[in-house]
Tab-separated table of C-alpha atoms in Angstrom:
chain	number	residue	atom	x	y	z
A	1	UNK	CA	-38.552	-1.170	-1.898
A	2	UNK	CA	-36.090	-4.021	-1.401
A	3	UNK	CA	-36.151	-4.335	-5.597
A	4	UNK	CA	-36.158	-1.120	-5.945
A	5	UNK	CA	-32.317	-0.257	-3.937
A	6	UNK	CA	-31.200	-3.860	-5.390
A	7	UNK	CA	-31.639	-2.163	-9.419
A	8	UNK	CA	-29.748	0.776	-7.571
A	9	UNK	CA	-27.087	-1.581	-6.412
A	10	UNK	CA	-26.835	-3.076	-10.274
A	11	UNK	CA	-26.659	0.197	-11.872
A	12	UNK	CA	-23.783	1.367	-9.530
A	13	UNK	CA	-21.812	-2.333	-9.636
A	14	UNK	CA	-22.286	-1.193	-13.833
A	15	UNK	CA	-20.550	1.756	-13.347
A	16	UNK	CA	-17.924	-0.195	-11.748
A	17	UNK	CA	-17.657	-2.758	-14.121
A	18	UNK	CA	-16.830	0.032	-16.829
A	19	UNK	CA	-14.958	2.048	-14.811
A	20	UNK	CA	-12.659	-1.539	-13.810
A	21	UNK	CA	-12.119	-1.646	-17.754
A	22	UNK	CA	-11.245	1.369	-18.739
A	23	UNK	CA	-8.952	2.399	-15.782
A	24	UNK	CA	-7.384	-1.117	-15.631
A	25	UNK	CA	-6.610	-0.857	-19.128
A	26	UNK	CA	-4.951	2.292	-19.211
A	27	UNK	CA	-2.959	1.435	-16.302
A	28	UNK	CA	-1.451	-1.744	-18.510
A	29	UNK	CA	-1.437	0.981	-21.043
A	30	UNK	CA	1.014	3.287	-19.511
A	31	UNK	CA	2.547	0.520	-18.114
A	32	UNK	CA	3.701	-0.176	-21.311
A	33	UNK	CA	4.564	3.235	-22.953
A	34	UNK	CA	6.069	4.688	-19.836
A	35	UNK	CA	7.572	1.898	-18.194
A	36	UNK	CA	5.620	2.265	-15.128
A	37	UNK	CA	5.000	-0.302	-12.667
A	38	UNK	CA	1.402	-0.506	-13.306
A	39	UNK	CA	0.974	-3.903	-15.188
A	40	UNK	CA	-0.377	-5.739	-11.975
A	41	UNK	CA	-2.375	-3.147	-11.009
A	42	UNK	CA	-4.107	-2.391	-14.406
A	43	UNK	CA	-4.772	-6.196	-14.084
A	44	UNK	CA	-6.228	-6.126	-10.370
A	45	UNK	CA	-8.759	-3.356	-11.354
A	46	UNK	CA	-10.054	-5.105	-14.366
A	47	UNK	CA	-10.295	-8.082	-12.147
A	48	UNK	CA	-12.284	-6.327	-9.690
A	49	UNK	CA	-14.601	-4.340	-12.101
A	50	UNK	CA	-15.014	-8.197	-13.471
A	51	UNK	CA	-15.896	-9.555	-10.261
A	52	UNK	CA	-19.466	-7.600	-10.282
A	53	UNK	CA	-20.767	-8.967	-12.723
A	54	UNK	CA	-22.058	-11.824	-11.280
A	55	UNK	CA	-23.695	-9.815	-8.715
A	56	UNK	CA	-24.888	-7.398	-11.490
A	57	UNK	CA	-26.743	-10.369	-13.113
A	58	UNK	CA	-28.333	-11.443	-9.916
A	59	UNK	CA	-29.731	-7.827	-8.919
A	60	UNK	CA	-31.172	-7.891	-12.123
A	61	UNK	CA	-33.012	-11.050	-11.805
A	62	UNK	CA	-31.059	-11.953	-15.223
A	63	UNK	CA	-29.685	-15.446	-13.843
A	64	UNK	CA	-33.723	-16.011	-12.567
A	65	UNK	CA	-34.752	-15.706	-16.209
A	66	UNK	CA	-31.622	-17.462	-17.917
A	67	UNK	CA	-30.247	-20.218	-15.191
A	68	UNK	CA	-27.843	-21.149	-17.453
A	69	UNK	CA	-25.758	-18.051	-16.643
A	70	UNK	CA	-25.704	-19.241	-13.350
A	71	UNK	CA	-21.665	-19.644	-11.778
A	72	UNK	CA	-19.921	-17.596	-14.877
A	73	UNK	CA	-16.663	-18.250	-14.327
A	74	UNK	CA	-15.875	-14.737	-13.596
A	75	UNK	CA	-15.652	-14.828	-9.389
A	76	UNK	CA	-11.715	-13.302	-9.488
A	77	UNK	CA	-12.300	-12.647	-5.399
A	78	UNK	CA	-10.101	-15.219	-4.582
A	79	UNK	CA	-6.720	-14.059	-6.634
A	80	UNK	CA	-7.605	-10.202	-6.390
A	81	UNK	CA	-5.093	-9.800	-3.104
A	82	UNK	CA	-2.823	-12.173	-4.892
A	83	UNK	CA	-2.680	-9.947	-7.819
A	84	UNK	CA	-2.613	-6.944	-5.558
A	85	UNK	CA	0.558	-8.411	-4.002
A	86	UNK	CA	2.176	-9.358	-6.823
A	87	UNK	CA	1.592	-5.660	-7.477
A	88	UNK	CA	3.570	-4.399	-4.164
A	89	UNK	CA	6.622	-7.030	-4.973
A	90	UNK	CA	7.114	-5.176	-8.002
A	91	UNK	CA	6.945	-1.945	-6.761
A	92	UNK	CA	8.838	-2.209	-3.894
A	93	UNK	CA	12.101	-1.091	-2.358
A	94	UNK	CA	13.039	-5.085	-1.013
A	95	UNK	CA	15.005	-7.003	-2.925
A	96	UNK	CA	13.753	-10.064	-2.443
A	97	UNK	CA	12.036	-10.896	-6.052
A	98	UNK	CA	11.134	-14.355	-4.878
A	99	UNK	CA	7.049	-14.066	-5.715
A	100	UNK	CA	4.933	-16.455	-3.835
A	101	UNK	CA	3.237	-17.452	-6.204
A	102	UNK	CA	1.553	-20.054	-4.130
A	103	UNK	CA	-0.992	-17.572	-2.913
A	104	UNK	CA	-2.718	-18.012	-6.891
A	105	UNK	CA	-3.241	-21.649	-5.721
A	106	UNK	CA	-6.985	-21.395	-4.193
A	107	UNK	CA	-8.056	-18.716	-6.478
A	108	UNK	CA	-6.577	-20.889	-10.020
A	109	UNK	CA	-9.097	-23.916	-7.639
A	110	UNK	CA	-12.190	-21.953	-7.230
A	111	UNK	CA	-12.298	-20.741	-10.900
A	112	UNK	CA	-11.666	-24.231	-12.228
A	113	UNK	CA	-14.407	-25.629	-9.857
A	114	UNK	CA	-16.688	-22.901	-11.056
A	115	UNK	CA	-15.966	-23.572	-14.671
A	116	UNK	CA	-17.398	-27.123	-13.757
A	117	UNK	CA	-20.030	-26.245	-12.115
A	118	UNK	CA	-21.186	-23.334	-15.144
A	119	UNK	CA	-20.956	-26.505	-17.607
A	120	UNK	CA	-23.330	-28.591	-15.013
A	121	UNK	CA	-27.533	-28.897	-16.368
A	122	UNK	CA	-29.290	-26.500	-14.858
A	123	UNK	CA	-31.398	-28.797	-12.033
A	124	UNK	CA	-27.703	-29.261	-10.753
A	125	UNK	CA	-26.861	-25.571	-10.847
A	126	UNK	CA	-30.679	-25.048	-8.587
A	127	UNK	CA	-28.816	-27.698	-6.243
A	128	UNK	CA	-25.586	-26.506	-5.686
A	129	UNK	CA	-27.145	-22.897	-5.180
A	130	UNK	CA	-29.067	-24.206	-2.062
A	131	UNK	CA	-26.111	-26.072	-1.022
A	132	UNK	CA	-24.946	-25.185	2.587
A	133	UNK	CA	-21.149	-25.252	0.728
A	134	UNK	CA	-21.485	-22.260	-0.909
A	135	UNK	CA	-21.997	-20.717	2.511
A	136	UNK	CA	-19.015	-22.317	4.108
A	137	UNK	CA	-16.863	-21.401	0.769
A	138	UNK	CA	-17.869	-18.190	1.525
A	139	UNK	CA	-16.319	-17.803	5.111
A	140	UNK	CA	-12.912	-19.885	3.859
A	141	UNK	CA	-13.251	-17.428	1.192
A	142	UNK	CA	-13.152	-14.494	4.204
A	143	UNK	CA	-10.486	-16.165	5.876
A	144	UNK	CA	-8.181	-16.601	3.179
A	145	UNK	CA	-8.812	-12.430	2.128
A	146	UNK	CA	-7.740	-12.093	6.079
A	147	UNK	CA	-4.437	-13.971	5.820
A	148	UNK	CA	-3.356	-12.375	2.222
A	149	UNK	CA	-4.182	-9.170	3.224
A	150	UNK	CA	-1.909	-9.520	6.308
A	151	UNK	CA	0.844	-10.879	4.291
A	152	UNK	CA	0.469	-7.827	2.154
A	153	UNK	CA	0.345	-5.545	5.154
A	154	UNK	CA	3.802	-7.246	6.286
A	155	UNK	CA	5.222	-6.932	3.439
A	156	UNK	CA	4.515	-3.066	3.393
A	157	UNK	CA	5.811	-2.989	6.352
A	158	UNK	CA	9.203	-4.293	5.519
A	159	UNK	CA	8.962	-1.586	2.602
A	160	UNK	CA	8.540	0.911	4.626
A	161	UNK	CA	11.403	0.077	6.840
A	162	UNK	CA	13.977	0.033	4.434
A	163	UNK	CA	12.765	2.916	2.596
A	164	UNK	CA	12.719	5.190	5.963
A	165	UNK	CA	17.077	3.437	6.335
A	166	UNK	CA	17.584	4.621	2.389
A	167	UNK	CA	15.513	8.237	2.019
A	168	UNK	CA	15.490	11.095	3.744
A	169	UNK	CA	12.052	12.230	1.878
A	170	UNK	CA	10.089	9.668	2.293
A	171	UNK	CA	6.841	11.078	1.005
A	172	UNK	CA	5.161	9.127	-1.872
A	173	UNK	CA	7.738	5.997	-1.223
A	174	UNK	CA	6.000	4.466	1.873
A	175	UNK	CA	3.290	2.990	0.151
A	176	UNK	CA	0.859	4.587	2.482
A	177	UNK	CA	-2.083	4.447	-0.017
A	178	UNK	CA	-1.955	0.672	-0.344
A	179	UNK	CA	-1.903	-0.090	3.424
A	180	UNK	CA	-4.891	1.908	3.694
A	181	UNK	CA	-6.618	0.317	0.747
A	182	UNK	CA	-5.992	-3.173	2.204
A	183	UNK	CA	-7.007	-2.041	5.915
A	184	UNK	CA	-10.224	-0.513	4.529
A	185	UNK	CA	-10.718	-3.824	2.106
A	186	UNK	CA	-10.711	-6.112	5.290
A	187	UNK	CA	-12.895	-3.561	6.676
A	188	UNK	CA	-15.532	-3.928	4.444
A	189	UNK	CA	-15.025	-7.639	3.753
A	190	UNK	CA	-15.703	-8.371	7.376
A	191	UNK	CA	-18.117	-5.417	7.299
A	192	UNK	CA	-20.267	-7.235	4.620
A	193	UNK	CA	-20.282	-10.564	5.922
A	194	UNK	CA	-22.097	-9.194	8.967
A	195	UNK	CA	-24.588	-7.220	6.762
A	196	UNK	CA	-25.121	-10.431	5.169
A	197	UNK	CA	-25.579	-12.399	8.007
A	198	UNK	CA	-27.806	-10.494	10.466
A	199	UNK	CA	-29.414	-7.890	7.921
A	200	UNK	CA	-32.056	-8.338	4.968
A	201	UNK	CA	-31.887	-4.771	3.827
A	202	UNK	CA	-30.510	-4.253	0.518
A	203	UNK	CA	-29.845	-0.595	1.336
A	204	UNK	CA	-26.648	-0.825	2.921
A	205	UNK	CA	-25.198	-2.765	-0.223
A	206	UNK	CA	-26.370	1.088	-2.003
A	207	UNK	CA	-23.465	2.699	0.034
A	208	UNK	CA	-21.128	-0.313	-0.130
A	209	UNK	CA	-21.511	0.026	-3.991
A	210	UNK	CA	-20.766	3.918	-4.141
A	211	UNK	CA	-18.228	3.444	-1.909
A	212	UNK	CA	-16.388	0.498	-3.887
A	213	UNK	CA	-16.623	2.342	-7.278
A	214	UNK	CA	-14.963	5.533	-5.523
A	215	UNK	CA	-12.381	3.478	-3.889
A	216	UNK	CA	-11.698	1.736	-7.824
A	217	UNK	CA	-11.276	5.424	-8.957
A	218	UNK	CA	-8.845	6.170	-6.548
A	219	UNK	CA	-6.749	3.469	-6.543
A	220	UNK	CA	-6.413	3.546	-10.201
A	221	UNK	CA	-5.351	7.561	-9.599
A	222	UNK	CA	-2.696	6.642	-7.007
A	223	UNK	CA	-1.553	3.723	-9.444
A	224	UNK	CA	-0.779	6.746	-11.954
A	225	UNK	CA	1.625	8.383	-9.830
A	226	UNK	CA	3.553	5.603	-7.660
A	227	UNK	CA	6.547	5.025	-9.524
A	228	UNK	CA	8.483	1.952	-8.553
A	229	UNK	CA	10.765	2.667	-5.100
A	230	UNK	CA	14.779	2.056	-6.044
A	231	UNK	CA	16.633	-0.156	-3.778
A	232	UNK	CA	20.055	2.186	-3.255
A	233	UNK	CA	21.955	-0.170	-1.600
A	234	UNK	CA	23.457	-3.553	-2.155
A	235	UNK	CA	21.916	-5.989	0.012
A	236	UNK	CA	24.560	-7.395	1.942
A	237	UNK	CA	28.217	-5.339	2.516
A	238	UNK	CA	31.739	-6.866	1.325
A	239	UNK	CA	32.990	-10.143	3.540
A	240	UNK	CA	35.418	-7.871	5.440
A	241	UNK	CA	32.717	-5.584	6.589
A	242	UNK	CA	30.490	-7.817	6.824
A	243	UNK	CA	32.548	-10.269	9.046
A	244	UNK	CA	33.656	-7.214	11.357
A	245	UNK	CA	29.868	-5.849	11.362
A	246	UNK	CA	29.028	-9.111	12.662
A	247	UNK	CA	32.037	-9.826	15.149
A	248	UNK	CA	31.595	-6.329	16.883
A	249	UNK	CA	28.040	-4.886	17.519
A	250	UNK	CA	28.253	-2.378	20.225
A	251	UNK	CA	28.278	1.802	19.912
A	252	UNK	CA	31.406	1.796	20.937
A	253	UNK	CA	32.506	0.715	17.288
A	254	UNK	CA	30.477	3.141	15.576
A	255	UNK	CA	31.537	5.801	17.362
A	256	UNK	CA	34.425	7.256	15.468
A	257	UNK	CA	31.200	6.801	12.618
A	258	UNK	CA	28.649	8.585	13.688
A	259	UNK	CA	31.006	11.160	14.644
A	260	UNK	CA	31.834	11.451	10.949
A	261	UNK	CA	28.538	11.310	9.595
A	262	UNK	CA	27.196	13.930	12.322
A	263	UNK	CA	30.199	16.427	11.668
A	264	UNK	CA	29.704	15.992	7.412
A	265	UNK	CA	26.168	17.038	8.019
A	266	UNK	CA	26.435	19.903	10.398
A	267	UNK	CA	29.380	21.706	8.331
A	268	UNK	CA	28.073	21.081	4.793
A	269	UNK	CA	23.935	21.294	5.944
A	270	UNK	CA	23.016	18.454	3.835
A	271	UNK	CA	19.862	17.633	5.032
A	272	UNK	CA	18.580	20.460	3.634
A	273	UNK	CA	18.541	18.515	0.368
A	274	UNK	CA	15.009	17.153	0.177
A	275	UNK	CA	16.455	14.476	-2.414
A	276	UNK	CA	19.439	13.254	-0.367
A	277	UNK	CA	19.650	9.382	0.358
A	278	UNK	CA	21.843	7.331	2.353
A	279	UNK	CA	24.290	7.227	-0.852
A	280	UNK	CA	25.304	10.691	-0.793
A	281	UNK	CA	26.404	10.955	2.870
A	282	UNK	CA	28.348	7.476	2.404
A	283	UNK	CA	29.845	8.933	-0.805
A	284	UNK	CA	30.857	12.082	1.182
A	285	UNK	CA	32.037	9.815	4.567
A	286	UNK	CA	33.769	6.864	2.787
A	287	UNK	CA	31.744	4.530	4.483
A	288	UNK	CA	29.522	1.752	2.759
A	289	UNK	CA	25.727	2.716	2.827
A	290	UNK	CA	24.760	-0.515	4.701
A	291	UNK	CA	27.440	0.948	7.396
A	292	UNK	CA	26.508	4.331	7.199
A	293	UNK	CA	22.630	2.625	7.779
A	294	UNK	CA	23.978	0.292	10.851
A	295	UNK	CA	25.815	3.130	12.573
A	296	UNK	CA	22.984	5.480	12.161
A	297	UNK	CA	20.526	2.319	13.720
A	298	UNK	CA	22.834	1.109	16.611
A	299	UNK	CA	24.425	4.540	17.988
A	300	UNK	CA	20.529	6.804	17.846
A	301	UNK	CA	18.225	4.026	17.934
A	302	UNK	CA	15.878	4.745	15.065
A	303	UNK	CA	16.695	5.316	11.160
A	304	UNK	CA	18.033	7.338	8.648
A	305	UNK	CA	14.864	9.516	7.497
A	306	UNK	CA	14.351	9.885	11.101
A	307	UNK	CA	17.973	11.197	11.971
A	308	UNK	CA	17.831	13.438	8.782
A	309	UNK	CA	14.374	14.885	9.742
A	310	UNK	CA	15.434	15.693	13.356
A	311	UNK	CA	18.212	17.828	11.809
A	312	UNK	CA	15.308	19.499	10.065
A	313	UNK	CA	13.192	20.879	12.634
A	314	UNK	CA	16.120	21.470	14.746
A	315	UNK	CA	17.143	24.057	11.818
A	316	UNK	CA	13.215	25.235	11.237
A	317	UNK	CA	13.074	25.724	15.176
A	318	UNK	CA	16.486	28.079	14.478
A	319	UNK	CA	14.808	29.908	11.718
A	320	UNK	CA	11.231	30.587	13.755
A	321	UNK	CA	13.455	32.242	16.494
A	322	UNK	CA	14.545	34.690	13.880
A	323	UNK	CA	13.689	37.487	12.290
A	324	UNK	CA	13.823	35.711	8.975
A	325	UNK	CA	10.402	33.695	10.310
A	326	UNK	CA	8.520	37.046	9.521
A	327	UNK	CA	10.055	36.582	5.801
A	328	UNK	CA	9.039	33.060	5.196
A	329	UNK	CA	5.658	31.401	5.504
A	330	UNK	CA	5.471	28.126	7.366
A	331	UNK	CA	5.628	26.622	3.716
A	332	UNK	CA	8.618	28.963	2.839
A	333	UNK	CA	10.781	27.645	6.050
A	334	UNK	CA	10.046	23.809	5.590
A	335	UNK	CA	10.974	23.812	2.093
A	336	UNK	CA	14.045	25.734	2.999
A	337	UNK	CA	15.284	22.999	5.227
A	338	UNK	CA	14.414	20.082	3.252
A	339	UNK	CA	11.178	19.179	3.568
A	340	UNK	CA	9.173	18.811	-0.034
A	341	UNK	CA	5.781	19.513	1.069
A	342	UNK	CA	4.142	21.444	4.246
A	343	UNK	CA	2.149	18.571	5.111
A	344	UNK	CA	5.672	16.730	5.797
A	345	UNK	CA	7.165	19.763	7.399
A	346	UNK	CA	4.233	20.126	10.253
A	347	UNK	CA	4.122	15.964	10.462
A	348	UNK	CA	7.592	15.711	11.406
A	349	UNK	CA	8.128	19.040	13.256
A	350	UNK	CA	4.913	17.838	15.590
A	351	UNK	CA	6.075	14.321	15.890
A	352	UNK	CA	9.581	15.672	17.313
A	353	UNK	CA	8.271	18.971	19.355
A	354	UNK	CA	5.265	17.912	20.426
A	355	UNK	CA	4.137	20.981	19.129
A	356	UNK	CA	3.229	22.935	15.563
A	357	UNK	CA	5.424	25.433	13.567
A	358	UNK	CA	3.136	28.124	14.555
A	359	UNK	CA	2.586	27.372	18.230
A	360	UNK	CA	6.123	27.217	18.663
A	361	UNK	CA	6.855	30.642	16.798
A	362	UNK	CA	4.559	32.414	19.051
A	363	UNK	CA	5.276	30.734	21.680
């Protein structure tokens, strides 16, 4: 039985090898003809379809027959988060390009010391194989995913941040697909040490399999339609605002401000606009984006998308106690004050209300 979900295992890491290929390709592909951000992540993919083989080989018995095949130098576990993060840098809103590329260092080691150890006879290969190393490899190996997957998460996080000071929509810009794809890596990396550890069974490597094939599909999908997030601001102000930004933080200063920003969008209903950014309402105030940014930070206490979205529902909740609510579906009223989707429009009108569209309404 144990054989029999192991060739089950190998057939499904094959359809992940080929899928790797083909979808990592046409991600460098498009990268290419459209201009799309996608180079890194074409490469990741490729790397990760790559990465089964090994595993393929050994479910088949293959490196039992032929030894020699034993530590191809094609183990890219150790620089897939780097690539993956070189992937976020490129896409993202910060404009800090400096790369890291430190984090290739124990990857570019572990291929070289498997490329010496594929070249070794084969009586060496049977050694190192029973070799308590590989085992503790294997944890650093765990550790090391840990720490670069955090970095990555932190360095969403920053995205994030400045995208929510810069957008109004935010939808599609947050990056909430990778932060879920690295959670759920570490997940399963931790998840399959343990399985490793305390279980023989080959039959919960069946739905890891499935699982990491659907999960190669979907990032490649989501890789299609991220574009790369525009930074809309400069990063730092001129040295006269600068200097008085820094010599005078209280709301006191920002008042006058926020009064203008506040009065601009309550006569002209901008935030209606599901495409406005932080540049239109400095362009329409006078003020610098980073001030427009500070003012908006220091005198309400949270950011821009979330100042623009409270205008929002505070115009849907006008509309519901209406007439013109029987006119419009829930769909109809969201998109009519700014929000692009009805997903967004609920999300944001719950998170400030407490409540839904509907409940309120009837309410």
């Amino acid at each position: 039985m144990e054989e029999f979900y192991e060739h089950i295992v190998s057939y499904i890491d094959i359809v992940g090898l080929v899928h790797g290929i083909s979808l990592g390709t046409l991600l460098i592909l498009l990268s290419k003809k459209n201009k799309k951000s996608t180079f890194f992540l074409g490469v990741f993919i490729i790397a990760y379809g790559l990465e089964l083989i090994p595993s393929i080989l050994d479910d088949l018995k293959i490196t039992e027959k032929h030894p020699q095949l034993l530590f191809l130098p094609l183990s890219f576990g150790w620089i897939l988060f780097p690539i993956f993060y070189l992937y976020i840098k490129n896409i993202s809103i910060l404009p800090d390009q400096k790369r890291h590329h430190w984090v290739f260092i124990p990857g570019t080691l572990y291929l070289l010391a498997e490329c010496i150890a594929f070249c070794q006879p084969i009586e060496t290969k049977q050694m190192l194989i029973e070799s308590v190393w590989l085992d503790i490899i294997d944890i650093i190996e765990i550790i090391y995913f840990l720490f670069i997957g955090v970095f990555i998460l932190n360095e969403i996080k920053k995205h994030r941040r400045e995208v929510q000071n810069q957008y109004s929509s935010t939808e599609y810009k947050e990056l909430s697909w990778a932060r879920f794809f690295i959670l759920f890596s570490l997940f399963f990396i931790c998840l399959d040490f343990i399985l490793f550890v305390f279980l023989d069974s080959s039959f919960p490597y069946v739905i890891i399999s499935a699982i990491n094939v659907i999960l190669l599909f979907w990032i490649s999908l989501k890789g299609i339609f991220q574009n790369k997030v525009n930074l809309l601001t400069h990063e730092t102000l001129n040295k006269d605002i600068a200097l008085k930004a820094k010599q005078i933080s209280d709301k006191e200063h920002y008042s006058d401000k926020i009064k203008l920003i506040e009065n601009y969008l309550y006569t002209s209903k901008a935030y209606t606009n599901p495409d406005l950014t932080i540049i239109d309402i400095a362009n329409a105030t006078g003020l610098h984006p980073r001030q427009v940014s500070r003012t908006i930070n220091i005198t309400k206490g949270y950011n821009f998308a979330n100042l623009i979205n409270r205008l929002r529902v505070e115009e849907a909740k006008s509309i519901l106690l209406t007439d013109r609510a029987e006119q419009l579906s829930m769909e109809g009223i969201g998109k009519d004050v700014g929000f692009n989707s009805k997903s967004s429009f609920y999300m944001a009108f719950k998170k400030h209300t407490k409540t839904t569209p509907h409940v309120f309404k009837n309410n």
